[in-house]
Structures are given as structure tokens and as C-alpha cells.
Tab-separated table of C-alpha atoms in Angstrom:
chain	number	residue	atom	x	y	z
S	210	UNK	CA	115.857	-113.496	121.924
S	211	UNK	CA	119.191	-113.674	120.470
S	212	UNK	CA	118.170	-111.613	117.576
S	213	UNK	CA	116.945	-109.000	119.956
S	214	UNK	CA	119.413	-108.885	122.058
S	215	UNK	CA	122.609	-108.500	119.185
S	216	UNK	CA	120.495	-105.635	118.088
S	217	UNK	CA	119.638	-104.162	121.344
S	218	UNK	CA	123.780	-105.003	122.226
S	219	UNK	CA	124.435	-101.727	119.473
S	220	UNK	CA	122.268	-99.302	121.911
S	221	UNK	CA	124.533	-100.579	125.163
S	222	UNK	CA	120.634	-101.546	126.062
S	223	UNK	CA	121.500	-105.301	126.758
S	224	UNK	CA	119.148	-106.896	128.932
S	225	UNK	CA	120.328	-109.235	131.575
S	226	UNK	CA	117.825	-112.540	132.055
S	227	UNK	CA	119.192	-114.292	134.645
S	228	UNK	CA	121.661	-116.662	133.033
S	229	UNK	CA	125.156	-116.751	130.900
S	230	UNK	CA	126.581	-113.947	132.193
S	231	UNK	CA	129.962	-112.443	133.346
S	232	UNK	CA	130.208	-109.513	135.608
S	233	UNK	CA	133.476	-107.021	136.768
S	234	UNK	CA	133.042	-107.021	140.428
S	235	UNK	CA	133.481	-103.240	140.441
S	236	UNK	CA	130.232	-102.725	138.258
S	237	UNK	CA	127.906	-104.635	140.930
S	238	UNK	CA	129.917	-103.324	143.773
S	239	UNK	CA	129.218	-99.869	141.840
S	240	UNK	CA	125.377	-100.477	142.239
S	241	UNK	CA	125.572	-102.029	145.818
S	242	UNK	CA	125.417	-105.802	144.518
S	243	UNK	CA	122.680	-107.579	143.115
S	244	UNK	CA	118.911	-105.653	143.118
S	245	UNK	CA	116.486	-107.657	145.860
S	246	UNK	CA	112.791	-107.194	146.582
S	247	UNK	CA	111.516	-108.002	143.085
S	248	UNK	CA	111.332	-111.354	141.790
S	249	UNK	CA	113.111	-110.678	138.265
S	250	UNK	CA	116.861	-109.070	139.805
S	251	UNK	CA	118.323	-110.008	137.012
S	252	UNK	CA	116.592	-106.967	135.016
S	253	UNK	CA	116.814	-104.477	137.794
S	254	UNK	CA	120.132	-105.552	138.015
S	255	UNK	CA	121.316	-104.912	134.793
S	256	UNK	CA	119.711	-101.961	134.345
S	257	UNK	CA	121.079	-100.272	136.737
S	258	UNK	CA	124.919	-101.251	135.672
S	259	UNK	CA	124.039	-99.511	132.322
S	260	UNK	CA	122.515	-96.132	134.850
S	261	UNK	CA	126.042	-96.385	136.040
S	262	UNK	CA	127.573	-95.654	132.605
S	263	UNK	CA	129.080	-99.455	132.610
S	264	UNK	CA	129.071	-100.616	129.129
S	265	UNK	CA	127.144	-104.242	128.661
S	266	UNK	CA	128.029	-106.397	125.673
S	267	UNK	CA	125.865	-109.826	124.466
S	268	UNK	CA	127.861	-112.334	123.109
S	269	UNK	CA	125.767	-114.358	120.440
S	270	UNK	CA	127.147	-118.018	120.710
S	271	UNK	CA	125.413	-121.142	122.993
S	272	UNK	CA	127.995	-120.798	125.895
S	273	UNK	CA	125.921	-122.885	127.868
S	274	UNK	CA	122.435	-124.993	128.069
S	275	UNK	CA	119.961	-125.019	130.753
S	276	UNK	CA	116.587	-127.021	130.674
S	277	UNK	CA	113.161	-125.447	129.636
S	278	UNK	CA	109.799	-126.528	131.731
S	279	UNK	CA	109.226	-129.903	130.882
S	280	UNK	CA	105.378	-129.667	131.382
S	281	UNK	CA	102.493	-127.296	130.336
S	282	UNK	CA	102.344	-126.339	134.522
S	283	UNK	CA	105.640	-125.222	134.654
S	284	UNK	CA	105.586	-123.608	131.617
S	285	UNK	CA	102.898	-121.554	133.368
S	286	UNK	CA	104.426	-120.866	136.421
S	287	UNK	CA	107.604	-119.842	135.308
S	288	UNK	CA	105.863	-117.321	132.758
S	289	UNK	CA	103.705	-116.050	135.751
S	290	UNK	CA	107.206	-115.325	137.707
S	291	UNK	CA	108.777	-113.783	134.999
S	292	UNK	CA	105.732	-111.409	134.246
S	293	UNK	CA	104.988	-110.497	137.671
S	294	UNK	CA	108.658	-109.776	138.424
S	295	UNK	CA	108.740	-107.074	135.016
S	296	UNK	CA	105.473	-105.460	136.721
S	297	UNK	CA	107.573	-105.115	139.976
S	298	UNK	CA	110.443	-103.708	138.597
S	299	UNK	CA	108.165	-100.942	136.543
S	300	UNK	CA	106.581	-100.416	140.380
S	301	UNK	CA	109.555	-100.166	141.913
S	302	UNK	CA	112.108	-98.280	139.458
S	303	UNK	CA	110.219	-97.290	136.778
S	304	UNK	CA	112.860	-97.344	133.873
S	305	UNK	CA	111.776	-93.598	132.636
S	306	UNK	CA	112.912	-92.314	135.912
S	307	UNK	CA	116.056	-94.147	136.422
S	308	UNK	CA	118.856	-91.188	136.006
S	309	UNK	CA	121.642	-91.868	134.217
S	310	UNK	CA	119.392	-93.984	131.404
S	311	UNK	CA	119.419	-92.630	128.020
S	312	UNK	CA	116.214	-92.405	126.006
S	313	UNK	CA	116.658	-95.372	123.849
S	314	UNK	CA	117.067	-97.641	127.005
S	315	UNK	CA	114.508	-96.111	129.002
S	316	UNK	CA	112.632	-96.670	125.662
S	317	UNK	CA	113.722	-100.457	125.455
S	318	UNK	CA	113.276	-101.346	129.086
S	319	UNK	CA	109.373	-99.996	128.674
S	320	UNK	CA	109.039	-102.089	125.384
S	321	UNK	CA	110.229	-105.658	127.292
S	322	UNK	CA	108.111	-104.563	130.373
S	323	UNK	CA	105.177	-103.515	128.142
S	324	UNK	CA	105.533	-106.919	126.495
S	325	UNK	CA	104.010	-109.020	129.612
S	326	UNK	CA	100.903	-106.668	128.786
S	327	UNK	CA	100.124	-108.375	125.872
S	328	UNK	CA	97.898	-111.393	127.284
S	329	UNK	CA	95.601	-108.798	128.548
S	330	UNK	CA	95.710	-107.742	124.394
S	331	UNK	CA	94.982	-111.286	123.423
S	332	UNK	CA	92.174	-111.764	126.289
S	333	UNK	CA	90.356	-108.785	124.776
S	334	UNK	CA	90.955	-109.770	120.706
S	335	UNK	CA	89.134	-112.903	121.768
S	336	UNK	CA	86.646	-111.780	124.262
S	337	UNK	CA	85.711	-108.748	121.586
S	338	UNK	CA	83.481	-110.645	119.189
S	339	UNK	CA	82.159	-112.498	121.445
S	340	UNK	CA	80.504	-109.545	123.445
S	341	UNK	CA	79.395	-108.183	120.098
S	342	UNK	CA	77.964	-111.398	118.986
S	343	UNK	CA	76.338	-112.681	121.764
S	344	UNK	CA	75.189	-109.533	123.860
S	345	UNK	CA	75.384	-106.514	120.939
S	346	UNK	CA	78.345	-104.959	122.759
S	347	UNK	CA	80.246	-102.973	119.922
S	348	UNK	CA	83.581	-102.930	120.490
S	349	UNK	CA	84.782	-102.023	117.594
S	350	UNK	CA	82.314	-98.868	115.709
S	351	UNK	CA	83.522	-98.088	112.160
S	352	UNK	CA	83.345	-98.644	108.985
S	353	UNK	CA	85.148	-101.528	106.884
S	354	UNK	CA	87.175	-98.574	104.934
S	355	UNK	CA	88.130	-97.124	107.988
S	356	UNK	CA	89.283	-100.449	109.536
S	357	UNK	CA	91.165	-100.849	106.522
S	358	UNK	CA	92.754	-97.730	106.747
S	359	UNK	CA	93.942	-98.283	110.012
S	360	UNK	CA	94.384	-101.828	110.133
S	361	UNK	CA	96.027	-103.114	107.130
S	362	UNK	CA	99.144	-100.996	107.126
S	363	UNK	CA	99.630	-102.363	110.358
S	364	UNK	CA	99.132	-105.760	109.800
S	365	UNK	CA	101.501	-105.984	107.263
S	366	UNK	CA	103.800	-103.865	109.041
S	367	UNK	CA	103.783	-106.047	112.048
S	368	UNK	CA	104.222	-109.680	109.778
S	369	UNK	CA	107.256	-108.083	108.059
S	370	UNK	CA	108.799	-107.153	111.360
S	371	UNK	CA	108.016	-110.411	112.755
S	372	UNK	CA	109.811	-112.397	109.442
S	373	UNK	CA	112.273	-110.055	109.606
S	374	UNK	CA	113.392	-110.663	113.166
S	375	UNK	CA	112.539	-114.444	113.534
S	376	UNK	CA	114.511	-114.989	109.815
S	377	UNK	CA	112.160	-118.053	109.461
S	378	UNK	CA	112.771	-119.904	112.428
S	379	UNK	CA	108.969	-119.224	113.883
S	380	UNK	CA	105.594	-119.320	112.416
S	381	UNK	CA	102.821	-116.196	113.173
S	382	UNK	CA	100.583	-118.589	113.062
S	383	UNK	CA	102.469	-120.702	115.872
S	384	UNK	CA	103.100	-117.699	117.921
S	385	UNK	CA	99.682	-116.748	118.032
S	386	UNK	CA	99.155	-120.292	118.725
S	387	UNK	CA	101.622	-119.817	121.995
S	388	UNK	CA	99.960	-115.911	122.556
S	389	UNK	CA	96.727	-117.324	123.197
S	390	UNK	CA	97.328	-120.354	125.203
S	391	UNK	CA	99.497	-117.842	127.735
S	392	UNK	CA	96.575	-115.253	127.282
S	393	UNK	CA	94.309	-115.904	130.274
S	394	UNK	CA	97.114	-116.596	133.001
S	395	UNK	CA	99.931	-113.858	131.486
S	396	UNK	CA	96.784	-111.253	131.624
S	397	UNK	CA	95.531	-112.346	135.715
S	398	UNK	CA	99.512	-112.020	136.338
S	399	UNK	CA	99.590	-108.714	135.116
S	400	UNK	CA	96.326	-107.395	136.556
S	401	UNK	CA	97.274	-108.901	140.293
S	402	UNK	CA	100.207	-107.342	140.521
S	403	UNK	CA	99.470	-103.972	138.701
S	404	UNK	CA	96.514	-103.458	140.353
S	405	UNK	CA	96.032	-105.673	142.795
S	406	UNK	CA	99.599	-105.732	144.098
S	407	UNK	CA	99.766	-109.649	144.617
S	408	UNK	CA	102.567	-110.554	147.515
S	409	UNK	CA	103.024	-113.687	145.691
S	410	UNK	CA	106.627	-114.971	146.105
S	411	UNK	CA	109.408	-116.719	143.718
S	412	UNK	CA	108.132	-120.044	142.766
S	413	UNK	CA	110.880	-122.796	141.189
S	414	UNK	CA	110.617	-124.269	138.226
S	415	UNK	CA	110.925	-127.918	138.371
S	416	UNK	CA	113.238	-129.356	136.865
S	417	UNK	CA	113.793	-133.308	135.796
S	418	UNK	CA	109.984	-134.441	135.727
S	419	UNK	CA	109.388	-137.647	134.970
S	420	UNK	CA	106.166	-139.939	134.744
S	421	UNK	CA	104.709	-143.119	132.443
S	422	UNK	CA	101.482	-141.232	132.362
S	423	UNK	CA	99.759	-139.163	129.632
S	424	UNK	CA	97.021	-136.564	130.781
S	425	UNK	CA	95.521	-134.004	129.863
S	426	UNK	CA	95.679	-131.088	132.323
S	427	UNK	CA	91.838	-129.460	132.739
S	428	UNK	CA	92.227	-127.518	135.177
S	429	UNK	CA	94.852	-125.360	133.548
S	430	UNK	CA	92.749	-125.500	129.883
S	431	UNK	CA	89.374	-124.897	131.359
S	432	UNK	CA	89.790	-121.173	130.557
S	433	UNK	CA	90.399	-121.739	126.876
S	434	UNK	CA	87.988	-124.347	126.354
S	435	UNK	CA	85.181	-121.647	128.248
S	436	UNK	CA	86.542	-119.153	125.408
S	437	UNK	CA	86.250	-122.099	122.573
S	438	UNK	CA	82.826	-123.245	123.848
S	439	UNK	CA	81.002	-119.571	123.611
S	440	UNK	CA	83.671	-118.854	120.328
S	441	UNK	CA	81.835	-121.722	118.551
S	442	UNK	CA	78.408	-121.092	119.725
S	443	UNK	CA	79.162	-116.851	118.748
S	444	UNK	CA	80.732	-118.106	115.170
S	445	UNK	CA	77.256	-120.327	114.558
S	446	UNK	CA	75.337	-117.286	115.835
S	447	UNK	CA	77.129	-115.349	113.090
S	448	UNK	CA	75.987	-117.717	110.227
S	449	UNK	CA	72.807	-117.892	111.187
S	450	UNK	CA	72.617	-114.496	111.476
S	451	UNK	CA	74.066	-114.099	107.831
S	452	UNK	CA	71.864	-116.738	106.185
S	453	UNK	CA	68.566	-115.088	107.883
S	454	UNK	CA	67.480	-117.194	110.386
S	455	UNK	CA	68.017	-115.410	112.987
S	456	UNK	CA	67.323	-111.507	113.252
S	457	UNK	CA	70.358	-109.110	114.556
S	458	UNK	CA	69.514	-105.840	116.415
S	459	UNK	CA	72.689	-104.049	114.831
S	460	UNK	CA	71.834	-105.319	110.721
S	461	UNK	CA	73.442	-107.679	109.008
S	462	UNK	CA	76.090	-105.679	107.289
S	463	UNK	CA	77.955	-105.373	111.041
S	464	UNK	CA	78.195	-109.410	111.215
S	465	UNK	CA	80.754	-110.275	108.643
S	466	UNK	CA	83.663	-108.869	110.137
S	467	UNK	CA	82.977	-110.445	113.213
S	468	UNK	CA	82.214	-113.728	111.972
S	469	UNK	CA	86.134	-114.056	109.914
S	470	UNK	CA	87.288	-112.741	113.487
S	471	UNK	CA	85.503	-115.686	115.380
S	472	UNK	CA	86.262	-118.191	112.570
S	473	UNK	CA	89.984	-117.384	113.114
S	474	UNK	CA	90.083	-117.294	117.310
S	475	UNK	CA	88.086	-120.913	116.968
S	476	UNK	CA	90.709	-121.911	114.321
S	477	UNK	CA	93.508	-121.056	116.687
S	478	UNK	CA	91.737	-122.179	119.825
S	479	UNK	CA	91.482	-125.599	118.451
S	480	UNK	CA	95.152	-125.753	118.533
S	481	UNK	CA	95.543	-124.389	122.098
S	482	UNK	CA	93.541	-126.924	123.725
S	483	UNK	CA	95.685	-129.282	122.528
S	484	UNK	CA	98.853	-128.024	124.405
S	485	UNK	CA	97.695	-129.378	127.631
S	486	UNK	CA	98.164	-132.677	126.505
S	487	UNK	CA	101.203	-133.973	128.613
S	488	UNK	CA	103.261	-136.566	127.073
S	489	UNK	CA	104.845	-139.313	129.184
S	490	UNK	CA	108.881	-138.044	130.129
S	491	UNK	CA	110.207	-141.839	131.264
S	492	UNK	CA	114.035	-140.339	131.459
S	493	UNK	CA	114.808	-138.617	134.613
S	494	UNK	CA	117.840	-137.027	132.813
S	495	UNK	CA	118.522	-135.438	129.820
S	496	UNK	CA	120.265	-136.674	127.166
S	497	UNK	CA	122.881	-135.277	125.012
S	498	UNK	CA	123.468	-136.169	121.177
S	499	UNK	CA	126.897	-138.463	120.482
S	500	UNK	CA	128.735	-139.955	117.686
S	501	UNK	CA	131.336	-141.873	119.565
S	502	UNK	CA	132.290	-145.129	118.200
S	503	UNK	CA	131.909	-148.056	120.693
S	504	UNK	CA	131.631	-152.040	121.604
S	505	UNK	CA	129.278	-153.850	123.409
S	506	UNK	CA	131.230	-156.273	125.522
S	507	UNK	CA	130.316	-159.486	127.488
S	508	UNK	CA	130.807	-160.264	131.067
S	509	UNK	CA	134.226	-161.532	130.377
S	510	UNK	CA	134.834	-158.752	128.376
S	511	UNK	CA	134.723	-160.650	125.190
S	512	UNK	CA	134.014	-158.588	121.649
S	513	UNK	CA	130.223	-158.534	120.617
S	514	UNK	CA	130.052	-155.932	118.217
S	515	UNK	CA	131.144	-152.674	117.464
S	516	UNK	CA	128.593	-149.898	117.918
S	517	UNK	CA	128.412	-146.204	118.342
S	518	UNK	CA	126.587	-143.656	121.138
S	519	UNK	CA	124.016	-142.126	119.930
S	520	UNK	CA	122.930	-139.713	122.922
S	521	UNK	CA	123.782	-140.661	126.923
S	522	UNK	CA	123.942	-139.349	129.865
S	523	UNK	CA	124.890	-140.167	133.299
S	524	UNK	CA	122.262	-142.534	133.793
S	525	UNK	CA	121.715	-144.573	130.566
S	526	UNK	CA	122.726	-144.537	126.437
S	527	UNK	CA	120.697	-145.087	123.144
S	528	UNK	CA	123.470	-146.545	120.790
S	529	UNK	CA	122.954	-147.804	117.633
S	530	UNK	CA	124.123	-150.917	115.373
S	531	UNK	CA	124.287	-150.491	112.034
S	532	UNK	CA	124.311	-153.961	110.320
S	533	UNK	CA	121.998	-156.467	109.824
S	534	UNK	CA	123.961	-159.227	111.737
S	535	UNK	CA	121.739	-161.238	114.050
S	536	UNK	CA	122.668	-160.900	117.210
S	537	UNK	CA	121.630	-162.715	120.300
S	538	UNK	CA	120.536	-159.613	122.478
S	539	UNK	CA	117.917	-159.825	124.728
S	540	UNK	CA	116.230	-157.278	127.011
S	541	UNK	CA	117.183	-157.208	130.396
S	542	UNK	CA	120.088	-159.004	129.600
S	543	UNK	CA	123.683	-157.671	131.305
S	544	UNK	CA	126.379	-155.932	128.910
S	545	UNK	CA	129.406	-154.062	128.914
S	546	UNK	CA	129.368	-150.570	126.738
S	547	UNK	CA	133.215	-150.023	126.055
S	548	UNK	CA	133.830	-146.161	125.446
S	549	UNK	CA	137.494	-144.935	125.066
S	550	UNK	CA	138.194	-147.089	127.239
S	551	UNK	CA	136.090	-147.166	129.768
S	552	UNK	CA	133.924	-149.734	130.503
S	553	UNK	CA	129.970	-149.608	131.639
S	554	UNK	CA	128.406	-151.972	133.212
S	555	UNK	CA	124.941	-151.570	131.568
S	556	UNK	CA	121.118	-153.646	131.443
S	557	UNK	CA	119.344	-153.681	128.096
S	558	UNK	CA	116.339	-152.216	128.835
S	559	UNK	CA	114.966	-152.015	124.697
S	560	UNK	CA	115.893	-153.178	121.259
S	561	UNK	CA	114.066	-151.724	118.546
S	562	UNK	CA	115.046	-152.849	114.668
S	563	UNK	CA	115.691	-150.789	112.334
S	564	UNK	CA	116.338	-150.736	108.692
S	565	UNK	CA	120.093	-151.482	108.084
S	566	UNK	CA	120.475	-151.967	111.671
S	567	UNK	CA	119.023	-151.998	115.246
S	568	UNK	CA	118.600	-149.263	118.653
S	569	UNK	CA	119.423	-150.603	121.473
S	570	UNK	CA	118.818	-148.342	124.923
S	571	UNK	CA	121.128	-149.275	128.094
S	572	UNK	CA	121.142	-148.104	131.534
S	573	UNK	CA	124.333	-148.145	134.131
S	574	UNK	CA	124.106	-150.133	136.745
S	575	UNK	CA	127.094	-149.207	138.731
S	576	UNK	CA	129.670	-145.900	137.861
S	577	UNK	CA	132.922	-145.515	139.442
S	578	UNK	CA	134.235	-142.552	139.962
S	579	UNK	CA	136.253	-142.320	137.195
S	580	UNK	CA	133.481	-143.351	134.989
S	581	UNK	CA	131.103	-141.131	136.758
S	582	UNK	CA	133.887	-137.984	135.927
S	583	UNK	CA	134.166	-139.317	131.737
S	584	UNK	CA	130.449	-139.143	131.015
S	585	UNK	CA	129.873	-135.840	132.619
S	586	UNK	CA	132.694	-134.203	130.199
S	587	UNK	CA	130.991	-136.021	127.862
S	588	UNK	CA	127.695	-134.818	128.290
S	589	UNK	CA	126.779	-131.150	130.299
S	590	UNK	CA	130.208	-130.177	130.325
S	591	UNK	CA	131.095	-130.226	126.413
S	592	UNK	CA	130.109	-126.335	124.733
S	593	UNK	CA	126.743	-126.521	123.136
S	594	UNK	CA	128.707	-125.108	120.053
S	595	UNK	CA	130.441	-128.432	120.027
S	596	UNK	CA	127.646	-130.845	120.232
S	597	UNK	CA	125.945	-132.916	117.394
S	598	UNK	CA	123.867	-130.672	115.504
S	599	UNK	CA	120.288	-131.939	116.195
S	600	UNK	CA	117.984	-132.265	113.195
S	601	UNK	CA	116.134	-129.025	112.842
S	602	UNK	CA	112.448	-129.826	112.786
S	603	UNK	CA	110.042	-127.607	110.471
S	604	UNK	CA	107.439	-125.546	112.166
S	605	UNK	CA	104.753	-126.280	108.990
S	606	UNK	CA	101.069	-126.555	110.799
S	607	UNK	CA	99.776	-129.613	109.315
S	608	UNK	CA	102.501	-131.756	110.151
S	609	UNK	CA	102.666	-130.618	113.725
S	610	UNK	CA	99.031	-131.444	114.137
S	611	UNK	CA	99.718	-135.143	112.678
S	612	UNK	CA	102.788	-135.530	114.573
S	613	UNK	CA	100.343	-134.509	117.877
S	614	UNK	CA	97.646	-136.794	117.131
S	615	UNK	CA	99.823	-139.463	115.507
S	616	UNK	CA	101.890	-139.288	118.963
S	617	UNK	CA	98.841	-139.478	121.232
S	618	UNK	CA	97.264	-142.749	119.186
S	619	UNK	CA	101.084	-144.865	119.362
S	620	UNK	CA	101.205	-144.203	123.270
S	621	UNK	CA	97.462	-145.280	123.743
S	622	UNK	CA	98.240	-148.427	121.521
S	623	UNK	CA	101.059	-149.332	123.544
């Protein structure tokens, strides 16, 4: 988004999302104040300060953080609010007919409300073969040339936009990953309020979920495994079909194509059933990185050893030693973390050795005040820009799928 939007910035075609932003009084008070009576404002909103001739600017540093869904249900729910509230605005002020709009905006406001259309894309590219497959549907009626002809120049088109914009911080393969798992409820969003013209209201997204559980949420992955199940039984359909076993009404020759389409929707499928799988969140807070140097302190205030923050918020600290000193720590034992200072009264609550040293997690047991006041400009009021730079993990398939499974088998053991 911040790649889009710095380019979009050059067309005065900046669009407001709902956070990080700075108005001049006179340019709402220009458009009668905020937009109300769609669920996205923010975009009707901005949209019509730029019909005003007000000129809208994106700067492109982290200003500010704010906390994604922590859960695959949220996740849902706040993309089902965001795509019902585009399909709103298009009901309500359709961008082409918004005067004072050039044609590039109007062009770029139907492009990010035209985006929300794509589940009801991906619900078709996976449903396609399967009607073909399974019930002799065509779908598709054309030769391979001509598919070629059309096809290719686009496909290779769209994967050199796609590197181009993401500059290698996203996979396709991981998008299409993310496409299809937000297929089935992006696409009934769409279609209920396009056509059905849903009066469903703003719904929250939560926000500091916690729970000691892992699940796996079927309710919300029964529509993908439905897809899977008949993908699988379509794709062994195919081979059979290919190896002469079983007879096909439409020949052979119209089989292949749709068997390399199924093998890749089961191959990404696979990985979207997986994304259900909640992890256990046991912090109620987030945390935010450190590097602060540090000593844990007895009750008397005596010296133990020096240490240093290694994330914290206002409700607990991971801090690290870095020696190889015993020490006679225990868990659940009473400390003092001493911080510029100020001094924590803390509970161990884990030790975990390390090599060339040991992690030790605390939570507060009591916060004046004044303590209360340090570690919040220590933690959600320090720029983003300013923070530890956390390690950048890499997006490569295989290990994310060993990290997943690896993950899932170390919680069951424990």
C-alpha cells in the first residue's frame, strides 16, 4: 500500500484509509465534515476533498502503528467491512459521476473499488474446472494457441507488475495463497451488498485477543475444504481420464489444460486450509522491541546482574542475560527490573537457556504512576521509525510450511 499510494500521491489521487492522517479544518468544513451512511467514510471522505480541488499529499514514513486482526475471524470480518463499505460508496457516489474529479482519479477510485471484486474472480478460477471436469460444463472453448495468445502476454504482464510494485517484499505464490483463502467470503460480501443490498452494519475489530488454546476454526474453512474435497476428486477424474480408464464426453485432448489448472488450485488449497489454524496469543498486550541496558535487583535492592530489555510493555518484559554465570533464578520468584532508574517490581514467570546466555520473561506486579508514564514513552509512544529494526523474515514457501507444522507439533508437545 505504500508503494501505491507514493505513486498514486503524483496524480493528487491519494486515498484516505481511515488512519495517519492530518486534515485543514477548512477542507472538511468545505465538504460539510466527515461523509456518513457508508461504512468506509474514510474513502468517501477523501474523495470528495480532492472534488473540492484540495490538494492531498501521502507522506511515506511509519508515523504511527496500529494492531492487525490477531485471528483468522477477525481477519474476516474486518475484510468483509472494508469490502462492503467500497460497494457502498460506488452505490452511493459513484466516483465517475463525482464533478470536480479528473479522469485519472475517477479512474483510480474505480480500480480500488473494482479490487473487492476480485474474490468473485478467484471463486470462478476455482469453481471453472471443476464444472468442466465433473459435469462437462465448458467454461473456457478454445484452442491451446488461442489461450496462448491471449493468456500468456498477460500472465507475464501481470507477474512483472506485481515484482515491480511489491520490489520483493511478497511472493505471487503467497498472494494467491491469501486471494483464495479471502475468495469465498470477499465474493458473498460483494454479491450481498451489490445485489442484494445487505443492511449489515459496522462491525469492530477486536483488538487484544488472548487465549492458551490452539484450534482450528471449521466453520470459517468449511468452504475451502468443500472446494479442496471436489478439486481432488476433479484432478483424479482428470488422470483417469488421461490414462484411459475412464471415457470423457468432450475427448481427451480438452482434459490437459484442465488437469495443470486443478493440480495448481489443489496445490494452493492445501496451503489455505492451513490458515485457520489459530495459534495460542498468551500476551494480552503487545510488545515492543528494546535494547535498553538493565539490572535485575533483589528485594533490598541489592545488584544481581546486569541485563538488557529485550521487548516490554506495560504489562511484562522479555530481557535477556548474556553470560553463562549461574545464577540462582527461579520461576515465580520476586525481582526488581532497574531501568534508568526506575524500578519494577516484577515475578519471573519463565527462564529459558540459551547459548551464551539465558531469557528470562517478567511481569509487573504493581506500577506507579510514574512508572506507569516511563514505559508507555517507552513503548506505543516512541515513532515506529525509531524502534529496533525487527528481523525481516523471508517469505520462501518451504520454510513457511515447516515453520507451520514445526510450530503446531512444539505446542502439542508441550
Amino acid at each position: 500500500m505504500r508503494r501505491i499510494e507514493n505513486q498514486k500521491d503524483i496524480y493528487n489521487s491519494v486515498i484516505y484509509i481511515g488512519s495517519n492522517a492530518v486534515f485543514r479544518r477548512a477542507a472538511l468544513e468545505s465538504i460539510g465534515g466527515f461523509s456518513t451512511g457508508v461504512i468506509t467514510e474514510d474513502l468517501a471522505t477523501g474523495m470528495f476533498i480532492q472534488a473540492k480541488g484540495w490538494k492531498t499529499r501521502f507522506v511515506n514514513k511509519n508515523l504511527a502503528s496500529g494492531l492487525a486482526p490477531e485471528n483468522f475471524s477477525d481477519l474476516i470480518k474486518q475484510r468483509d467491512r472494508w469490502s462492503r463499505g467500497n460497494i457502498q460508496v460506488a452505490r452511493k457516489w459513484l466516483p465517475l459521476k463525482i464533478k470536480g474529479l479528473n479522469k485519472v482519479q475517477k479512474l483510480l477510485y474505480m480500480d480500488g473499488i473494482h479490487y473487492w471484486f476480485s474474490g468473485i474472480y478467484k471463486m470462478i478460477f476455482m469453481l471453472a474446472p471443476l464444472w468442466f471436469v465433473l459435469f462437462g460444463f465448458y467454461s473456457l472453448n478454445a484452442r491451446f494457441s488461442g489461450i496462448l495468445t491471449f493468456w500468456l502476454p498477460s500472465f507475464i504482464a501481470s507477474q512483472l507488475a506485481f515484482n515491480r510494485v511489491s520490489q520483493g517484499t511478497q511472493s505471487i505464490l503467497l498472494t494467491n495463497i491469501y486471494e483464495t483463502v479471502m475468495a469465498p467470503f470477499i465474493s458473498y460480501s460483494v454479491i450481498s451488498d451489490a445485489v442484494l443490498k445487505s443492511k449489515k452494519g459496522f462491525t469492530v475489530t477486536n483488538k487484544g485477543y488472548n487465549t492458551n488454546k490452539k484450534y482450528y476454526n471449521w466453520r470459517l474453512s468449511l468452504p475451502l475444504l468443500i472446494i479442496l474435497f471436489f478439486s481432488i476428486i476433479a484432478l483424479c477424474k482428470s488422470i483417469f481420464v488421461i490414462f484411459n480408464i475412464l471415457p470423457f464426453e468432450s475427448g481427451k485432448d480438452a482434459i490437459y489444460i484442465n488437469a495443470f489448472w486443478l493440480l495448481y488450485n489443489v496445490f494452493i488449497l492445501i496451503f489455505a486450509v492451513l490458515v485457520p489454524f489459530e495459534r495460542p496469543r498468551f500476551r494480552k498486550s503487545e510488545r515492543f522491541l528494546s535494547s535498553k541496558e538493565a539490572q535485575l535487583l533483589d528485594k533490598e535492592s541489592h545488584l544481581i546482574i546486569d541485563c538488557k530489555v529485550m521487548d516490554w510493555n506495560e504489562l511484562g518484559a522479555g530481557i535477556t542475560i548474556e553470560c553463562n554465570n549461574k545464577i540462582e533464578l527461579k520461576e515465580e520468584q520476586k525481582i526488581i527490573l532497574s531501568v534508568n532508574g526506575y524500578e519494577l517490581e516484577s515475578v519471573i514467570r519463565r527462564i529459558i537457556p540459551k547459548k551464551g546466555g539465558t531469557n528470562i520473561g517478567l511481569i509487573f506486579t504493581s506500577l506507579n504512576y510514574e512508572q506507569y508514564a516511563y514505559l508507555i514513552t517507552q513503548t506505543y509512544a516512541v515513532a515506529s521509525s525509531e524502534l529496533p529494526i525487527r528481523e525481516e523474515k523471508g517469505n520462501n514457501i518451504g520454510k513457511l510450511l515447516f515453520d507451520i507444522f514445526k510450530g503446531h507439533f512444539i505446542l502439542k508437545k508441550k
